[in-house]
mmCIF file of C-alpha atoms and ligand atoms in Angstrom:
data_model
loop_
_atom_site.group_PDB
_atom_site.id
_atom_site.type_symbol
_atom_site.label_atom_id
_atom_site.label_comp_id
_atom_site.label_asym_id
_atom_site.label_seq_id
_atom_site.Cartn_x
_atom_site.Cartn_y
_atom_site.Cartn_z
ATOM 1 C CA MET A 21 -165.219 -167.993 104.424
ATOM 2 C CA PRO A 22 -166.015 -166.885 107.648
ATOM 3 C CA THR A 23 -165.086 -169.983 110.544
ATOM 4 C CA ASP A 24 -168.342 -169.444 112.384
ATOM 5 C CA SER A 25 -171.795 -168.094 111.747
ATOM 6 C CA PRO A 26 -171.973 -164.650 113.368
ATOM 7 C CA ARG A 27 -174.665 -163.581 116.119
ATOM 8 C CA GLN A 28 -177.456 -161.077 115.235
ATOM 9 C CA LEU A 29 -178.119 -159.098 118.283
ATOM 10 C CA ALA A 30 -181.558 -157.738 119.166
ATOM 11 C CA MET A 31 -181.539 -154.161 120.225
ATOM 12 C CA LYS A 32 -184.398 -151.757 121.435
ATOM 13 C CA SER A 33 -183.306 -149.417 118.645
ATOM 14 C CA ALA A 34 -183.520 -150.600 114.943
ATOM 15 C CA ALA A 35 -179.734 -150.838 114.668
ATOM 16 C CA GLU A 36 -178.584 -153.948 113.246
ATOM 17 C CA VAL A 37 -175.892 -155.541 115.462
ATOM 18 C CA ILE A 38 -173.744 -158.440 114.005
ATOM 19 C CA VAL A 39 -171.339 -160.169 116.293
ATOM 20 C CA TYR A 40 -168.584 -162.308 114.643
ATOM 21 C CA GLN A 41 -166.121 -164.900 116.499
ATOM 22 C CA ASN A 42 -163.139 -163.155 115.360
ATOM 23 C CA SER A 43 -162.373 -159.805 113.702
ATOM 24 C CA GLY A 44 -161.027 -161.237 110.454
ATOM 25 C CA ASP A 45 -164.423 -162.623 109.565
ATOM 26 C CA ALA A 46 -166.174 -159.198 110.541
ATOM 27 C CA CYS A 47 -163.608 -157.623 108.367
ATOM 28 C CA ILE A 48 -164.493 -159.655 105.109
ATOM 29 C CA ALA A 49 -168.057 -159.314 105.982
ATOM 30 C CA ALA A 50 -167.638 -155.254 106.313
ATOM 31 C CA ALA A 51 -165.616 -155.407 102.790
ATOM 32 C CA GLU A 52 -168.450 -157.447 101.635
ATOM 33 C CA ARG A 53 -171.180 -154.762 102.325
ATOM 34 C CA ILE A 54 -168.623 -151.960 100.795
ATOM 35 C CA ALA A 55 -168.294 -153.976 97.729
ATOM 36 C CA GLY A 56 -172.207 -154.564 97.553
ATOM 37 C CA VAL A 57 -172.943 -150.824 97.478
ATOM 38 C CA MET A 58 -169.803 -150.100 94.965
ATOM 39 C CA LYS A 59 -171.638 -152.769 92.675
ATOM 40 C CA SER A 60 -175.163 -151.216 93.061
ATOM 41 C CA LYS A 61 -174.256 -147.500 92.258
ATOM 42 C CA ASN A 62 -173.069 -145.962 88.625
ATOM 43 C CA HIS A 63 -170.893 -143.484 90.914
ATOM 44 C CA PRO A 64 -170.699 -144.795 94.520
ATOM 45 C CA ILE A 65 -169.898 -142.002 97.402
ATOM 46 C CA LEU A 66 -168.122 -143.545 100.128
ATOM 47 C CA GLY A 67 -167.140 -142.000 103.295
ATOM 48 C CA LEU A 68 -163.863 -143.883 104.422
ATOM 49 C CA ALA A 69 -162.361 -144.275 107.994
ATOM 50 C CA THR A 70 -158.706 -144.795 109.305
ATOM 51 C CA GLY A 71 -157.125 -146.440 112.290
ATOM 52 C CA SER A 72 -156.120 -149.855 112.921
ATOM 53 C CA THR A 73 -159.727 -151.332 112.817
ATOM 54 C CA PRO A 74 -160.525 -150.817 109.052
ATOM 55 C CA ILE A 75 -157.034 -151.931 108.041
ATOM 56 C CA PRO A 76 -158.155 -155.733 107.111
ATOM 57 C CA VAL A 77 -161.408 -154.305 105.390
ATOM 58 C CA TYR A 78 -159.090 -152.427 102.726
ATOM 59 C CA GLN A 79 -156.882 -155.392 102.360
ATOM 60 C CA GLU A 80 -159.997 -157.353 101.529
ATOM 61 C CA LEU A 81 -161.358 -154.803 98.988
ATOM 62 C CA VAL A 82 -157.717 -154.545 97.463
ATOM 63 C CA ARG A 83 -157.955 -158.342 97.354
ATOM 64 C CA GLN A 84 -161.123 -158.262 95.258
ATOM 65 C CA TYR A 85 -159.853 -155.523 93.037
ATOM 66 C CA GLN A 86 -156.793 -157.719 92.380
ATOM 67 C CA ALA A 87 -158.909 -160.651 91.696
ATOM 68 C CA GLY A 88 -160.889 -158.528 88.892
ATOM 69 C CA HIS A 89 -164.113 -158.782 91.004
ATOM 70 C CA LEU A 90 -164.222 -155.097 92.084
ATOM 71 C CA SER A 91 -163.537 -151.594 90.297
ATOM 72 C CA PHE A 92 -162.932 -148.182 91.951
ATOM 73 C CA SER A 93 -162.997 -146.250 88.757
ATOM 74 C CA SER A 94 -166.245 -144.348 89.123
ATOM 75 C CA VAL A 95 -165.930 -144.129 93.013
ATOM 76 C CA SER A 96 -165.631 -141.001 94.996
ATOM 77 C CA THR A 97 -164.237 -141.227 98.710
ATOM 78 C CA TYR A 98 -164.605 -138.675 101.561
ATOM 79 C CA ASN A 99 -162.481 -139.575 104.537
ATOM 80 C CA LEU A 100 -163.625 -138.876 107.794
ATOM 81 C CA ASP A 101 -160.808 -136.675 109.374
ATOM 82 C CA GLU A 102 -157.183 -135.568 109.437
ATOM 83 C CA TYR A 103 -154.721 -134.824 112.028
ATOM 84 C CA TYR A 104 -154.107 -130.927 112.345
ATOM 85 C CA PRO A 105 -151.565 -129.525 111.307
ATOM 86 C CA ILE A 106 -149.877 -132.334 109.677
ATOM 87 C CA SER A 107 -148.163 -132.933 106.241
ATOM 88 C CA PRO A 108 -149.527 -135.577 103.844
ATOM 89 C CA LEU A 109 -145.807 -136.959 103.330
ATOM 90 C CA ASN A 110 -146.116 -137.551 107.316
ATOM 91 C CA ASP A 111 -146.687 -141.297 107.492
ATOM 92 C CA GLN A 112 -148.909 -140.532 110.527
ATOM 93 C CA SER A 113 -151.306 -138.301 108.265
ATOM 94 C CA TYR A 114 -154.622 -139.951 107.245
ATOM 95 C CA ARG A 115 -153.570 -138.990 103.553
ATOM 96 C CA TRP A 116 -150.682 -141.343 103.523
ATOM 97 C CA PHE A 117 -152.431 -143.950 105.454
ATOM 98 C CA MET A 118 -155.252 -143.931 102.916
ATOM 99 C CA ASN A 119 -152.698 -144.010 99.878
ATOM 100 C CA HIS A 120 -150.538 -146.811 101.759
ATOM 101 C CA HIS A 121 -153.668 -148.988 102.604
ATOM 102 C CA LEU A 122 -156.221 -148.539 99.772
ATOM 103 C CA PHE A 123 -155.481 -145.895 96.887
ATOM 104 C CA GLN A 124 -152.251 -146.771 95.621
ATOM 105 C CA HIS A 125 -153.651 -150.501 95.010
ATOM 106 C CA VAL A 126 -156.594 -149.863 93.160
ATOM 107 C CA ASP A 127 -157.961 -148.139 90.146
ATOM 108 C CA ILE A 128 -159.365 -144.986 92.014
ATOM 109 C CA PRO A 129 -158.491 -141.829 89.820
ATOM 110 C CA ALA A 130 -156.363 -139.353 92.688
ATOM 111 C CA ASN A 131 -158.849 -136.707 92.141
ATOM 112 C CA GLN A 132 -161.723 -138.614 93.492
ATOM 113 C CA THR A 133 -160.152 -139.186 96.722
ATOM 114 C CA HIS A 134 -160.878 -136.547 99.249
ATOM 115 C CA VAL A 135 -159.072 -136.378 102.449
ATOM 116 C CA LEU A 136 -159.160 -133.054 104.669
ATOM 117 C CA ASP A 137 -156.016 -131.210 104.382
ATOM 118 C CA GLY A 138 -154.133 -130.836 107.254
ATOM 119 C CA THR A 139 -151.657 -127.950 105.652
ATOM 120 C CA VAL A 140 -154.233 -125.347 105.303
ATOM 121 C CA PRO A 141 -153.593 -122.226 107.127
ATOM 122 C CA ALA A 142 -155.710 -122.005 110.456
ATOM 123 C CA SER A 143 -157.369 -118.948 109.122
ATOM 124 C CA ALA A 144 -158.784 -121.087 106.308
ATOM 125 C CA SER A 145 -159.514 -124.159 108.197
ATOM 126 C CA THR A 146 -163.414 -123.120 108.409
ATOM 127 C CA GLU A 147 -163.597 -122.250 104.744
ATOM 128 C CA HIS A 148 -161.908 -125.622 104.105
ATOM 129 C CA ALA A 149 -164.323 -127.556 106.191
ATOM 130 C CA ASN A 150 -166.849 -126.005 104.757
ATOM 131 C CA GLN A 151 -165.951 -126.721 101.469
ATOM 132 C CA PHE A 152 -165.535 -130.251 102.360
ATOM 133 C CA ASP A 153 -169.217 -130.530 103.558
ATOM 134 C CA ARG A 154 -170.252 -128.885 100.252
ATOM 135 C CA TRP A 155 -168.520 -131.077 97.902
ATOM 136 C CA ILE A 156 -170.272 -134.202 99.668
ATOM 137 C CA GLU A 157 -173.673 -132.491 99.160
ATOM 138 C CA GLU A 158 -172.736 -131.800 95.593
ATOM 139 C CA ALA A 159 -171.673 -135.574 95.222
ATOM 140 C CA GLY A 160 -175.325 -136.231 96.394
ATOM 141 C CA GLY A 161 -174.569 -137.519 100.040
ATOM 142 C CA LEU A 162 -172.604 -140.439 101.153
ATOM 143 C CA ASP A 163 -173.852 -143.907 100.080
ATOM 144 C CA LEU A 164 -171.905 -145.576 102.871
ATOM 145 C CA GLN A 165 -169.974 -144.204 105.930
ATOM 146 C CA LEU A 166 -167.378 -146.642 107.351
ATOM 147 C CA LEU A 167 -166.842 -145.735 111.065
ATOM 148 C CA GLY A 168 -164.473 -147.186 113.727
ATOM 149 C CA ILE A 169 -164.967 -146.016 117.210
ATOM 150 C CA GLY A 170 -162.607 -144.501 119.736
ATOM 151 C CA ARG A 171 -162.509 -145.613 123.411
ATOM 152 C CA ASN A 172 -163.994 -142.510 124.433
ATOM 153 C CA GLY A 173 -166.869 -143.109 121.863
ATOM 154 C CA HIS A 174 -166.003 -140.818 119.329
ATOM 155 C CA ILE A 175 -166.635 -141.300 115.794
ATOM 156 C CA GLY A 176 -164.399 -139.453 113.079
ATOM 157 C CA PHE A 177 -162.664 -136.994 115.657
ATOM 158 C CA ASN A 178 -166.104 -135.776 116.880
ATOM 159 C CA GLU A 179 -164.834 -135.904 120.368
ATOM 160 C CA PRO A 180 -167.168 -136.192 123.612
ATOM 161 C CA PHE A 181 -168.632 -132.782 124.727
ATOM 162 C CA GLU A 182 -171.510 -131.186 126.191
ATOM 163 C CA ALA A 183 -174.483 -130.055 124.158
ATOM 164 C CA ASP A 184 -178.012 -130.648 123.626
ATOM 165 C CA LEU A 185 -179.169 -133.134 121.092
ATOM 166 C CA ALA A 186 -180.159 -131.084 118.542
ATOM 167 C CA GLU A 187 -176.477 -129.191 118.304
ATOM 168 C CA ALA A 188 -174.744 -132.702 118.851
ATOM 169 C CA VAL A 189 -176.349 -134.558 115.601
ATOM 170 C CA ASP A 190 -175.931 -131.275 113.473
ATOM 171 C CA LEU A 191 -172.019 -130.671 113.575
ATOM 172 C CA PRO A 192 -170.445 -129.351 110.729
ATOM 173 C CA THR A 193 -167.278 -130.557 109.138
ATOM 174 C CA ARG A 194 -164.740 -128.511 111.401
ATOM 175 C CA LEU A 195 -161.430 -127.826 113.197
ATOM 176 C CA ILE A 196 -161.467 -129.705 116.470
ATOM 177 C CA GLU A 197 -159.081 -129.741 119.876
ATOM 178 C CA LEU A 198 -158.337 -133.655 120.266
ATOM 179 C CA HIS A 199 -159.475 -135.318 123.556
ATOM 180 C CA PRO A 200 -156.817 -136.567 125.981
ATOM 181 C CA VAL A 201 -157.966 -140.002 125.582
ATOM 182 C CA THR A 202 -157.512 -139.974 122.101
ATOM 183 C CA ARG A 203 -154.055 -138.353 122.178
ATOM 184 C CA THR A 204 -153.190 -140.985 124.654
ATOM 185 C CA ASP A 205 -154.348 -143.768 122.292
ATOM 186 C CA ALA A 206 -152.376 -142.285 119.325
ATOM 187 C CA GLY A 207 -149.266 -141.674 121.422
ATOM 188 C CA PRO A 208 -147.503 -144.985 120.388
ATOM 189 C CA ALA A 209 -148.250 -144.164 116.678
ATOM 190 C CA PHE A 210 -146.153 -140.845 116.912
ATOM 191 C CA GLY A 211 -143.777 -142.255 119.270
ATOM 192 C CA VAL A 212 -144.721 -140.313 122.252
ATOM 193 C CA VAL A 213 -147.936 -138.279 123.200
ATOM 194 C CA ASP A 214 -146.279 -134.927 122.645
ATOM 195 C CA LYS A 215 -145.949 -135.574 119.324
ATOM 196 C CA VAL A 216 -149.516 -136.121 118.464
ATOM 197 C CA PRO A 217 -151.213 -133.087 117.041
ATOM 198 C CA THR A 218 -153.196 -131.221 119.576
ATOM 199 C CA HIS A 219 -155.854 -130.562 116.663
ATOM 200 C CA ALA A 220 -157.420 -132.466 113.978
ATOM 201 C CA LEU A 221 -160.302 -131.625 111.264
ATOM 202 C CA THR A 222 -163.081 -133.627 111.334
ATOM 203 C CA VAL A 223 -166.384 -134.416 109.001
ATOM 204 C CA GLY A 224 -169.062 -133.501 111.507
ATOM 205 C CA THR A 225 -172.175 -135.386 112.740
ATOM 206 C CA ARG A 226 -174.559 -133.895 110.203
ATOM 207 C CA GLN A 227 -172.823 -135.454 107.338
ATOM 208 C CA ILE A 228 -172.057 -138.794 108.933
ATOM 209 C CA LEU A 229 -175.679 -139.218 110.390
ATOM 210 C CA LYS A 230 -176.903 -138.033 106.774
ATOM 211 C CA ALA A 231 -175.310 -140.968 105.232
ATOM 212 C CA ARG A 232 -177.725 -143.667 103.445
ATOM 213 C CA GLN A 233 -176.018 -146.622 105.252
ATOM 214 C CA ILE A 234 -173.654 -146.340 108.289
ATOM 215 C CA LEU A 235 -171.285 -149.433 108.880
ATOM 216 C CA ILE A 236 -169.546 -148.996 112.177
ATOM 217 C CA LEU A 237 -166.648 -151.750 113.551
ATOM 218 C CA ALA A 238 -165.578 -152.438 116.843
ATOM 219 C CA PHE A 239 -162.951 -154.966 117.767
ATOM 220 C CA GLY A 240 -161.334 -155.852 121.263
ATOM 221 C CA LYS A 241 -161.958 -155.519 124.629
ATOM 222 C CA ASN A 242 -160.834 -151.877 124.777
ATOM 223 C CA LYS A 243 -164.101 -150.903 122.773
ATOM 224 C CA ALA A 244 -166.675 -152.750 125.120
ATOM 225 C CA GLU A 245 -167.528 -149.971 127.230
ATOM 226 C CA ALA A 246 -168.116 -147.683 124.266
ATOM 227 C CA VAL A 247 -170.138 -149.883 122.526
ATOM 228 C CA ALA A 248 -172.103 -150.807 125.090
ATOM 229 C CA ALA A 249 -172.691 -147.015 125.822
ATOM 230 C CA SER A 250 -173.187 -146.168 122.214
ATOM 231 C CA LEU A 251 -175.877 -149.120 121.577
ATOM 232 C CA GLN A 252 -177.458 -149.110 125.090
ATOM 233 C CA GLY A 253 -177.032 -145.510 127.163
ATOM 234 C CA VAL A 254 -179.177 -142.625 126.408
ATOM 235 C CA PRO A 255 -178.031 -140.986 123.310
ATOM 236 C CA GLY A 256 -176.171 -137.635 123.815
ATOM 237 C CA SER A 257 -172.910 -135.545 122.987
ATOM 238 C CA ASN A 258 -170.990 -137.181 125.579
ATOM 239 C CA VAL A 259 -170.736 -140.391 123.768
ATOM 240 C CA PRO A 260 -170.817 -139.235 120.264
ATOM 241 C CA ALA A 261 -171.426 -142.762 118.625
ATOM 242 C CA SER A 262 -174.496 -143.064 120.872
ATOM 243 C CA LEU A 263 -176.031 -140.221 118.322
ATOM 244 C CA LEU A 264 -176.127 -143.125 115.874
ATOM 245 C CA GLN A 265 -179.397 -144.478 117.797
ATOM 246 C CA THR A 266 -181.081 -141.304 116.152
ATOM 247 C CA VAL A 267 -180.633 -142.957 112.646
ATOM 248 C CA ALA A 268 -180.825 -146.585 113.951
ATOM 249 C CA ASP A 269 -182.551 -147.918 110.820
ATOM 250 C CA ARG A 270 -179.492 -147.019 108.607
ATOM 251 C CA VAL A 271 -176.610 -148.326 111.008
ATOM 252 C CA VAL A 272 -175.141 -151.897 111.304
ATOM 253 C CA TRP A 273 -172.556 -152.359 114.009
ATOM 254 C CA ILE A 274 -170.085 -155.267 113.121
ATOM 255 C CA LEU A 275 -168.380 -156.392 116.361
ATOM 256 C CA ASP A 276 -166.472 -159.369 117.546
ATOM 257 C CA GLU A 277 -167.196 -161.028 120.571
ATOM 258 C CA ALA A 278 -164.796 -158.991 122.895
ATOM 259 C CA ALA A 279 -166.116 -155.622 122.072
ATOM 260 C CA ALA A 280 -169.658 -157.051 122.393
ATOM 261 C CA ALA A 281 -169.229 -158.317 125.888
ATOM 262 C CA GLY A 282 -170.712 -155.132 127.731
ATOM 263 C CA LEU A 283 -173.796 -155.282 125.592
ATOM 264 C CA LYS A 284 -176.830 -156.297 128.095
ATOM 265 C CA VAL A 285 -179.054 -158.781 125.817
HETATM 266 C C1 GLP B 274 -158.981 -142.446 115.587
HETATM 267 C C2 GLP B 274 -159.706 -142.122 113.972
HETATM 268 C C3 GLP B 274 -161.112 -142.606 114.355
HETATM 269 C C4 GLP B 274 -160.874 -144.118 114.646
HETATM 270 C C5 GLP B 274 -160.356 -144.230 115.911
HETATM 271 C C6 GLP B 274 -160.009 -145.578 116.404
HETATM 272 O O1 GLP B 274 -159.178 -141.594 116.442
HETATM 273 N N1 GLP B 274 -159.944 -140.719 113.958
HETATM 274 O O2 GLP B 274 -161.803 -142.720 113.049
HETATM 275 O O3 GLP B 274 -162.287 -144.963 114.799
HETATM 276 O O4 GLP B 274 -159.017 -143.685 115.915
HETATM 277 O O5 GLP B 274 -158.930 -145.978 116.102
HETATM 278 P P1 GLP B 274 -158.493 -147.828 116.151
HETATM 279 O O6 GLP B 274 -159.396 -148.321 114.975
HETATM 280 O O7 GLP B 274 -157.033 -147.607 116.082
HETATM 281 O O8 GLP B 274 -159.040 -148.371 117.445
#
């Protein structure tokens, strides 16, 4: 049970913004929303995220599965991104992360879990990325997309760049070059920044923004600036999470107090 009631912040846009005293309560609330979608559909299609932020969300979903409250047997998952190049056996790969934190603990059939493949030859990466988009579309689109946020405002590995709004909201799944801030932040996990892959495959803004529900989590003071720019700045490609403003009525932000500290209310 959450320790304190969360605060709901009113934004100019229709986005729901809920602020929890601590990230533990926030993650339990996020897991409840995901479980709610899973229980409301015969074949739920989930877009999943990696990074440290959602780990307790997955722990709570595993707990609910182990308690017999939840089944993943008819769920299909599509992960947001993967480093490139990387082997799925590397413990820094997002395939490894998902197996380790969720898939191996629940009853999801392996062929219903989809993670972009960090081993495809570069010459086949566009074809692979296009195929990933097609798989999501053929499955009927994402019922729920779970997101974290990078310190530079990235979602998935859609990094800040210069483009007009129409282009920025319609990016396909593709191979990208990682932003220096992203590589610096990933440095400790790889031991040293030089070992962080220079590239990654990411689901594009087109699929993310089409999801029927988008749940974005941000915790800690390092994320406060990106959260404020995303929610209260002008939407644009330079802060990819600000593009969520274009579909605000389908977006729920789940924050802790530290990540919400930059918001003007
Ligand atoms: C990586 C992932 C993002 C994630 C971000 C934040 O760059 N590609 O999907 O949101 O990290 O990570 P963390 O949750 O560890 O702060």
